[in-house]
Coordinates of N, CA and C in Angstrom, one line a residue:
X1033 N 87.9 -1.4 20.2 CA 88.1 0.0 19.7 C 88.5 0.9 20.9
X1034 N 87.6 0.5 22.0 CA 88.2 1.4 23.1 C 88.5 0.4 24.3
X1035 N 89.2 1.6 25.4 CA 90.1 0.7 26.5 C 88.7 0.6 27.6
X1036 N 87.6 0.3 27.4 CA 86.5 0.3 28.3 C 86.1 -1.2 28.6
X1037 N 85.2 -1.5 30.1 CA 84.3 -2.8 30.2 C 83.0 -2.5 29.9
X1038 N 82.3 -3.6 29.7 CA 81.2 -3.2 29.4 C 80.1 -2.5 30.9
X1039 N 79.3 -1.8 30.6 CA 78.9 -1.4 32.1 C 77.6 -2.3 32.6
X1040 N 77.7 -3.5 33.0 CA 77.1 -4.8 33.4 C 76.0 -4.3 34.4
X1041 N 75.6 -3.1 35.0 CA 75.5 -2.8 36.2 C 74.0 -2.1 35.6
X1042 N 74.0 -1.2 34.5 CA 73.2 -0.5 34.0 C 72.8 -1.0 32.1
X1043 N 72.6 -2.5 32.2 CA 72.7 -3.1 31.4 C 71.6 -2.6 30.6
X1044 N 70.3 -2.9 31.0 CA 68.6 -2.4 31.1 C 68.6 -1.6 30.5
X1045 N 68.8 -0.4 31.0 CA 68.9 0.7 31.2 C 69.9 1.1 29.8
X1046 N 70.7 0.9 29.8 CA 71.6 1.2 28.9 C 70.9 0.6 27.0
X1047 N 70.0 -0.5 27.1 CA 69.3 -1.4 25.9 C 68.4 -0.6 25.2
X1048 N 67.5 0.8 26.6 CA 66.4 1.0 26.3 C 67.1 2.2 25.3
X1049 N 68.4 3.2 26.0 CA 68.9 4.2 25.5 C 69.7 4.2 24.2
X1050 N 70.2 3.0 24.2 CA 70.9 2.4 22.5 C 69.5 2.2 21.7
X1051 N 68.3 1.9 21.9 CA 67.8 1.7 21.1 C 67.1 2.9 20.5
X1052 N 66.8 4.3 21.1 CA 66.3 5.4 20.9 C 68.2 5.8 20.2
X1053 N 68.8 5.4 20.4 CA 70.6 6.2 19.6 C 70.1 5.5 18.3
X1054 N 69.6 4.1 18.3 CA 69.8 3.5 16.5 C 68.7 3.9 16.0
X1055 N 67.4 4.6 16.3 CA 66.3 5.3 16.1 C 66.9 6.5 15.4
X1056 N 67.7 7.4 16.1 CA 68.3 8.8 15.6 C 69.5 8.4 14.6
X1057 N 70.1 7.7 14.7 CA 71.9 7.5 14.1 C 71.5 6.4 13.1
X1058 N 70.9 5.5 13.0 CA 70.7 4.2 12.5 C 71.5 3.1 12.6
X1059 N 72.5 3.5 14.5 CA 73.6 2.9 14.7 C 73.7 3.2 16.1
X1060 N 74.3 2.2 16.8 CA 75.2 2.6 18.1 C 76.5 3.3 18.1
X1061 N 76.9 4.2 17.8 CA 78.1 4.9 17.4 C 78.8 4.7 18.7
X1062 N 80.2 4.3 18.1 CA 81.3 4.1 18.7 C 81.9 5.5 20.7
X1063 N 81.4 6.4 20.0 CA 81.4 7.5 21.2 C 80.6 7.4 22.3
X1064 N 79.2 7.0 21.6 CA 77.4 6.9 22.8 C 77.7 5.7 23.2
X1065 N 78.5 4.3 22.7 CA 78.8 3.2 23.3 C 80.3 3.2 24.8
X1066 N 80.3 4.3 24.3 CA 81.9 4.5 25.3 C 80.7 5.3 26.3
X1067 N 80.0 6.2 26.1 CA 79.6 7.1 27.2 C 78.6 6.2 27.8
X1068 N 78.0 5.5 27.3 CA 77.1 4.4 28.0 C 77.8 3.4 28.7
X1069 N 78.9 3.3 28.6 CA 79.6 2.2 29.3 C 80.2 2.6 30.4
X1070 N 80.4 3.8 30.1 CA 81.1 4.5 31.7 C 79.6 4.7 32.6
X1071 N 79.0 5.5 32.2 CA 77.6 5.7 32.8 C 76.3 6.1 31.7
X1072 N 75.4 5.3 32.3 CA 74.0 5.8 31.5 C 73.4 7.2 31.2
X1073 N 74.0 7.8 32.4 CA 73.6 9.7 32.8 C 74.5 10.2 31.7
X1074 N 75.4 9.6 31.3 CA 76.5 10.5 30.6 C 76.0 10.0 29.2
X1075 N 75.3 9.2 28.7 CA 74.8 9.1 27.0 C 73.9 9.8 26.9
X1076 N 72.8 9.9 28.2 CA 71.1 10.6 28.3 C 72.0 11.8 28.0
X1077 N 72.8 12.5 28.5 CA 73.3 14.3 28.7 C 73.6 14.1 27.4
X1078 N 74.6 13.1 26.7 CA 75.3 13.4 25.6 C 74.2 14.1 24.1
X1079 N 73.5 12.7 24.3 CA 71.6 13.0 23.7 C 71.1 14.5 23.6
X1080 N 70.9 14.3 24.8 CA 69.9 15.6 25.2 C 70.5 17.0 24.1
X1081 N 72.0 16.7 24.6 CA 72.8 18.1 23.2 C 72.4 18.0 22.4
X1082 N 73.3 16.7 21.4 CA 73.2 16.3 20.6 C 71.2 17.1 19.8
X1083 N 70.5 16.6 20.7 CA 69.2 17.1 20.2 C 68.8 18.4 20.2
X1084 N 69.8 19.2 20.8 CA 69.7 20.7 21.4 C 70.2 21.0 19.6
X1085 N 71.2 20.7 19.4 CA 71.7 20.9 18.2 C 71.4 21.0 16.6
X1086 N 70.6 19.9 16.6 CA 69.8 19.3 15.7 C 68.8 20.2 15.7
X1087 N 67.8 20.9 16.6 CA 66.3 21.4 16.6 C 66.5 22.9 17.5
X1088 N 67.9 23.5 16.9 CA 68.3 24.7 17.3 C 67.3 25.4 16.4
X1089 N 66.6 26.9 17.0 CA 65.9 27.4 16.3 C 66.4 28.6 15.5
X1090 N 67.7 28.8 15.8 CA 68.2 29.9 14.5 C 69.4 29.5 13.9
X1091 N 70.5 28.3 14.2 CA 71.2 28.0 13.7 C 70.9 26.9 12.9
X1092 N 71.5 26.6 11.7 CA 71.2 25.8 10.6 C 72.1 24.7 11.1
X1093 N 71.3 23.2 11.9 CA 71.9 22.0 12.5 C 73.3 21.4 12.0
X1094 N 73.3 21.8 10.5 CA 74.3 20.9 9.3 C 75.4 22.2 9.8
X1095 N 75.4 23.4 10.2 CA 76.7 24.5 10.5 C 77.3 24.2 11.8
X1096 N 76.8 23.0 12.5 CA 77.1 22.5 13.9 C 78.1 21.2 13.2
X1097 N 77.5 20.3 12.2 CA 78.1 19.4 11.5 C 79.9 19.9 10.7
X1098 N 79.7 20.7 10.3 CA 80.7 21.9 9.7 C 81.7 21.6 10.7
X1099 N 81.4 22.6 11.7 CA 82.5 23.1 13.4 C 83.2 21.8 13.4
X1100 N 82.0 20.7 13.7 CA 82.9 19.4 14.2 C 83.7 18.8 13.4
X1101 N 83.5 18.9 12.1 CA 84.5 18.7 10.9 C 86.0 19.2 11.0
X1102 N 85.3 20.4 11.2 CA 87.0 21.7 11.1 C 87.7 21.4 12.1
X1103 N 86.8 21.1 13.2 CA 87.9 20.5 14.8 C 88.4 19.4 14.6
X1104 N 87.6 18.3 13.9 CA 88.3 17.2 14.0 C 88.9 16.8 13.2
X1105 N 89.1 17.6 11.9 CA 90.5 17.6 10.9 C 91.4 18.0 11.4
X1106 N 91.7 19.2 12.3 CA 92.2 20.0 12.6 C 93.2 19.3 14.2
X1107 N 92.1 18.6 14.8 CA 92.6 17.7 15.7 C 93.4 16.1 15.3
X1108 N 92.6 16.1 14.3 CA 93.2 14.5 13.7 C 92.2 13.5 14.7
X1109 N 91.3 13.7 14.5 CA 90.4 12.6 15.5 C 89.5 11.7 14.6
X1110 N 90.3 10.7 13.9 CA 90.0 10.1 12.7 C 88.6 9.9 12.9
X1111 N 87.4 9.1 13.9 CA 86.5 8.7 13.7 C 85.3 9.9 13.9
X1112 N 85.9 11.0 14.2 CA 84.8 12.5 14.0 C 85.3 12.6 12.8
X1113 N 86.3 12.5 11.9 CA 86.3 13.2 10.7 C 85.8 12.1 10.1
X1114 N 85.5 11.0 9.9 CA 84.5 9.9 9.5 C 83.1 10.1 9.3
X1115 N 83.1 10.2 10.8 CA 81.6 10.3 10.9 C 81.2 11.6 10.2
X1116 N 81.4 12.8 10.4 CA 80.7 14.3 10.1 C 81.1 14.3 8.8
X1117 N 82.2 14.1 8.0 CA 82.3 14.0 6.7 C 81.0 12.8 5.7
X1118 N 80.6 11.8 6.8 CA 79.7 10.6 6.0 C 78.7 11.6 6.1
X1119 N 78.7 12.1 7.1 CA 77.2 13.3 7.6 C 76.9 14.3 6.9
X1120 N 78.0 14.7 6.5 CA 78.0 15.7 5.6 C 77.2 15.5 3.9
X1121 N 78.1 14.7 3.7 CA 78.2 14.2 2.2 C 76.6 13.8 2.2
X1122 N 75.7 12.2 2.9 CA 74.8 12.3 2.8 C 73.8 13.4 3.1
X1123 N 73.9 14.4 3.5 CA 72.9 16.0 3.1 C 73.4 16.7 1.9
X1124 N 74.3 16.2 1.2 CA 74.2 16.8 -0.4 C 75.2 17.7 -0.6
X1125 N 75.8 18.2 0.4 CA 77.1 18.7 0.2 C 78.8 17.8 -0.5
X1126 N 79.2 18.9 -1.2 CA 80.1 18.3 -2.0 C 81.6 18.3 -1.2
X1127 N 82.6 17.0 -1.9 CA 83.5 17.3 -0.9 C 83.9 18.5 -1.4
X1128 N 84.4 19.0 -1.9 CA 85.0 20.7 -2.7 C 84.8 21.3 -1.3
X1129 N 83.0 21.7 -1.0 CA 82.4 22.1 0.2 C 83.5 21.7 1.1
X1130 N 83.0 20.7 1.8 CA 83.6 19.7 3.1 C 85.3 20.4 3.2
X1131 N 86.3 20.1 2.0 CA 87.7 20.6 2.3 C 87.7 22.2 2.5
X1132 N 86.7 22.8 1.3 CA 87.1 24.1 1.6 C 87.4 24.6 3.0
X1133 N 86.1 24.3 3.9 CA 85.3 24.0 5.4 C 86.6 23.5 6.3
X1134 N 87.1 22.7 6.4 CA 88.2 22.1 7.0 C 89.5 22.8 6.6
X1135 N 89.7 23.6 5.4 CA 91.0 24.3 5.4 C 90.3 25.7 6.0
X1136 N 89.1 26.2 6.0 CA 89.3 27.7 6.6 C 87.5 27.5 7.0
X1137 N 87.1 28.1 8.3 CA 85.8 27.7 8.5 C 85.2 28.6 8.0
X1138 N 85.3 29.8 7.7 CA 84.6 30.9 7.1 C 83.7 30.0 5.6
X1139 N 84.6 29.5 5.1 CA 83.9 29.1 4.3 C 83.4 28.4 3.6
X1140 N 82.2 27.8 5.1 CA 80.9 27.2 5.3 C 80.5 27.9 4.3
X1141 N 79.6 26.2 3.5 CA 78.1 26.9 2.2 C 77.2 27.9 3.2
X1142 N 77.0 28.7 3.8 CA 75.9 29.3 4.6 C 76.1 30.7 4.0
X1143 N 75.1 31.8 4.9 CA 75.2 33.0 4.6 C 76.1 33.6 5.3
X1144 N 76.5 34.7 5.2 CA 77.8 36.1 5.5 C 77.4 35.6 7.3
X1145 N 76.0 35.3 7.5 CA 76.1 35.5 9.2 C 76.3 33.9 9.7
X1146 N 76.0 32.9 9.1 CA 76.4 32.0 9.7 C 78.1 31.5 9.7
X1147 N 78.2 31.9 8.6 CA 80.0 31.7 8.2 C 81.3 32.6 9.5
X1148 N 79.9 33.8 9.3 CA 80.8 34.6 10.9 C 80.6 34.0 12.3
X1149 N 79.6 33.3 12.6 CA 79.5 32.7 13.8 C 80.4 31.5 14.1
X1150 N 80.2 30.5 13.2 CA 81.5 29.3 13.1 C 82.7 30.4 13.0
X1151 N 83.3 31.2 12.5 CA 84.3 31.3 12.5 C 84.5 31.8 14.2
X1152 N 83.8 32.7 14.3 CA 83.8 32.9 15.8 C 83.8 31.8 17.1
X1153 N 83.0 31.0 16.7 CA 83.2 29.5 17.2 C 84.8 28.9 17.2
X1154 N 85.0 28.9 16.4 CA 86.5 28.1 15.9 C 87.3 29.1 16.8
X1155 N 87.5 30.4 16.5 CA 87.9 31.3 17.3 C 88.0 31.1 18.7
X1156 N 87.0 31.2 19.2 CA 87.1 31.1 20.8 C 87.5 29.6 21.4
X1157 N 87.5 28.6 20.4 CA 88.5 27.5 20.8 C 90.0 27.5 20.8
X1158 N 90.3 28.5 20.1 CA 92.1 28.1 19.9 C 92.6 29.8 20.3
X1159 N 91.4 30.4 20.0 CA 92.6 31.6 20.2 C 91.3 32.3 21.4
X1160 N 90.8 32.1 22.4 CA 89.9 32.7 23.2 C 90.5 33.9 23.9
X1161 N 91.5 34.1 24.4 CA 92.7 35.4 24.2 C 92.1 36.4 23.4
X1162 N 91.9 36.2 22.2 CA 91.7 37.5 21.3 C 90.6 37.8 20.9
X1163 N 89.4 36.7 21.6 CA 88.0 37.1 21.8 C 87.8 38.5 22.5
X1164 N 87.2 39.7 22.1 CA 86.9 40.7 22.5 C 85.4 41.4 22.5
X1165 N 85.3 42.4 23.0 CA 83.6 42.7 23.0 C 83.1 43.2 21.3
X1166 N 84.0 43.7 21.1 CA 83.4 44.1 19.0 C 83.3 42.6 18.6
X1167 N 83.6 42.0 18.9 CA 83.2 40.4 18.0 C 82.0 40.0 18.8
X1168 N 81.4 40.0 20.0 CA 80.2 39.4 20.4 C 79.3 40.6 18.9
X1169 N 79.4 42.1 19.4 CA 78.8 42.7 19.4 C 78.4 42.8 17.9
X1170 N 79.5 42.5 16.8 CA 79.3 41.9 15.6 C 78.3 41.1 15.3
X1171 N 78.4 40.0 16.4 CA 77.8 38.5 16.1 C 75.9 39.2 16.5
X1172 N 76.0 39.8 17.6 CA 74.5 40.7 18.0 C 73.9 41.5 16.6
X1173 N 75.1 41.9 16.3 CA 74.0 43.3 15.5 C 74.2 42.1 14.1
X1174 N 74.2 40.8 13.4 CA 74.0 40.2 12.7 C 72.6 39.5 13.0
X1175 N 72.1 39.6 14.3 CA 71.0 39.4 14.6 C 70.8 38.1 15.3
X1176 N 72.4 37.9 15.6 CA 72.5 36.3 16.8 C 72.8 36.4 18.3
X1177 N 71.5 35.7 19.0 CA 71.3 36.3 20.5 C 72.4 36.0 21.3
X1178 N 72.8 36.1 22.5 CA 73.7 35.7 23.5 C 73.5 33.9 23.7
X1179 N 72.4 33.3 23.4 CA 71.9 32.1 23.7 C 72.6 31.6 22.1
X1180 N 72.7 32.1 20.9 CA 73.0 31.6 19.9 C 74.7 31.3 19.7
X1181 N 75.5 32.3 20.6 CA 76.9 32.6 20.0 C 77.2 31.3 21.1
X1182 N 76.5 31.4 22.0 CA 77.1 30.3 23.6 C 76.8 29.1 23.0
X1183 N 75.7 28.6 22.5 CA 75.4 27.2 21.8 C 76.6 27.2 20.9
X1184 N 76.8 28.0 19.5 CA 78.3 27.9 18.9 C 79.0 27.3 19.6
X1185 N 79.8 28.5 20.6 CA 81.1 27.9 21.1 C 81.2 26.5 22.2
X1186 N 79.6 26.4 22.7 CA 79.4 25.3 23.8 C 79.7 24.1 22.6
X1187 N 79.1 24.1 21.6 CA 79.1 23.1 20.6 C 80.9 22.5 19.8
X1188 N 81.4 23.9 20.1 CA 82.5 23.9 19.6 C 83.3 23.1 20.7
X1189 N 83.3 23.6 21.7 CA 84.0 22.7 23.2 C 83.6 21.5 23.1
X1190 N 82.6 21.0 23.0 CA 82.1 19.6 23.2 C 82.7 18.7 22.4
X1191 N 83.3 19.1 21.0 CA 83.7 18.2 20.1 C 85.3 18.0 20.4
X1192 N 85.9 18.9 21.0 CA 87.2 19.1 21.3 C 87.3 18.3 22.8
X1193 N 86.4 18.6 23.9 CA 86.4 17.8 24.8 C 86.1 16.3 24.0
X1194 N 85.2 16.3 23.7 CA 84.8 15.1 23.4 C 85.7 13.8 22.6
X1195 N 86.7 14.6 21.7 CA 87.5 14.3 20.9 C 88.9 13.4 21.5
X1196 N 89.0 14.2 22.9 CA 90.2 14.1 23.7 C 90.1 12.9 24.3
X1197 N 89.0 12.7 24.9 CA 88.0 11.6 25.7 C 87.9 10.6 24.3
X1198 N 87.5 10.5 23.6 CA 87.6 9.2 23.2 C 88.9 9.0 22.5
X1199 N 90.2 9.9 22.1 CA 91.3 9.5 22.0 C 92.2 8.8 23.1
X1200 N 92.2 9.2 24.2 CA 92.6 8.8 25.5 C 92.5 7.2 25.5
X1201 N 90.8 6.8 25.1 CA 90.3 5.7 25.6 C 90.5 4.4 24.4
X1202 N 90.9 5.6 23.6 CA 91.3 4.3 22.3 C 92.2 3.7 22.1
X1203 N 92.2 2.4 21.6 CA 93.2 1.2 21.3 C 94.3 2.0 20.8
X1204 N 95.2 1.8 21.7 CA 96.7 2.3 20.5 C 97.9 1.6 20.9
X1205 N 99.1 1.6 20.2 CA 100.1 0.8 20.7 C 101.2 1.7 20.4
X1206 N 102.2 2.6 21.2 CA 103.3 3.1 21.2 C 104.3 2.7 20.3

């Protein structure tokens, strides 16, 4: 699936961290096997988000699920739209949901303030240019801290970086 070796070097090491990934995922996913192969440091960091995300204390973890949806439709990054769509669907959301979400982010199942944060999210990935201070200050007086809007858009980057990096690395043929 991807253009990588295996990383022979941090074998150990790499057995103990796949096995805490099939604990959380109930899988080695194709992305934590590429970042473990390059280096061990780089699946632990990948983790460590990944968990930041999940056990956020004012963002609802499944509106993080959402973002990476809308980017990676949006991107064409077949195995994020795989995955976050299977992710989706098993928490009970319908596809109706799921497309509406991927044709426009606003309209995430959430409330008026989470639907404005992803949108603002999405926002500052493609159009960061027309990010201005009434849109933080929106996102504030909805009652979302400076640590809430940066997780968003940090979360939003990660999947776009992330996306690029495992397209790069993947099997393809001209």
């Amino acid at each position: 699936m991807f253009m990588i070796q295996k990383n022979q070097d941090q074998q150990e090491q790499l057995e103990k961290i796949f096995k805490k990934v099939k604990t959380i995922y109930g899988e080695v996913v194709p992305q934590m096997e590429l970042l473990g192969n390059i280096e061990a440091e780089y699946l632990e960091n990948f983790l460590k988000e990944a968990m930041r995300s999940l056990r956020h204390p004012q963002i609802d973890p499944d509106l993080f699920a959402f973002i990476r949806l809308h980017i990676a439709f949006r991107e064409d990054y077949p195995y994020c739209k795989a995955f976050n769509t299977k992710l989706l669907l098993s928490r009970k959301y319908s596809q109706n949901q799921l497309d509406k979400a991927v044709e426009d982010i606003f309209s995430v199942p959430f409330d008026e303030n989470h639907q404005a944060l992803a949108t603002f999210a999405i926002k500052s990935m493609y159009q960061s240019h027309l990010c201005i201070a009434s849109d933080f200050e929106s996102l504030y007086a909805m009652g979302w801290s400076q640590k809430d809007v940066f997780d968003a858009i940090s979360h939003a980057g990660m999947i776009l970086k992330n996306g690029r990096i495992l397209m790069t690395y993947s099997q393809k043929s001209l």
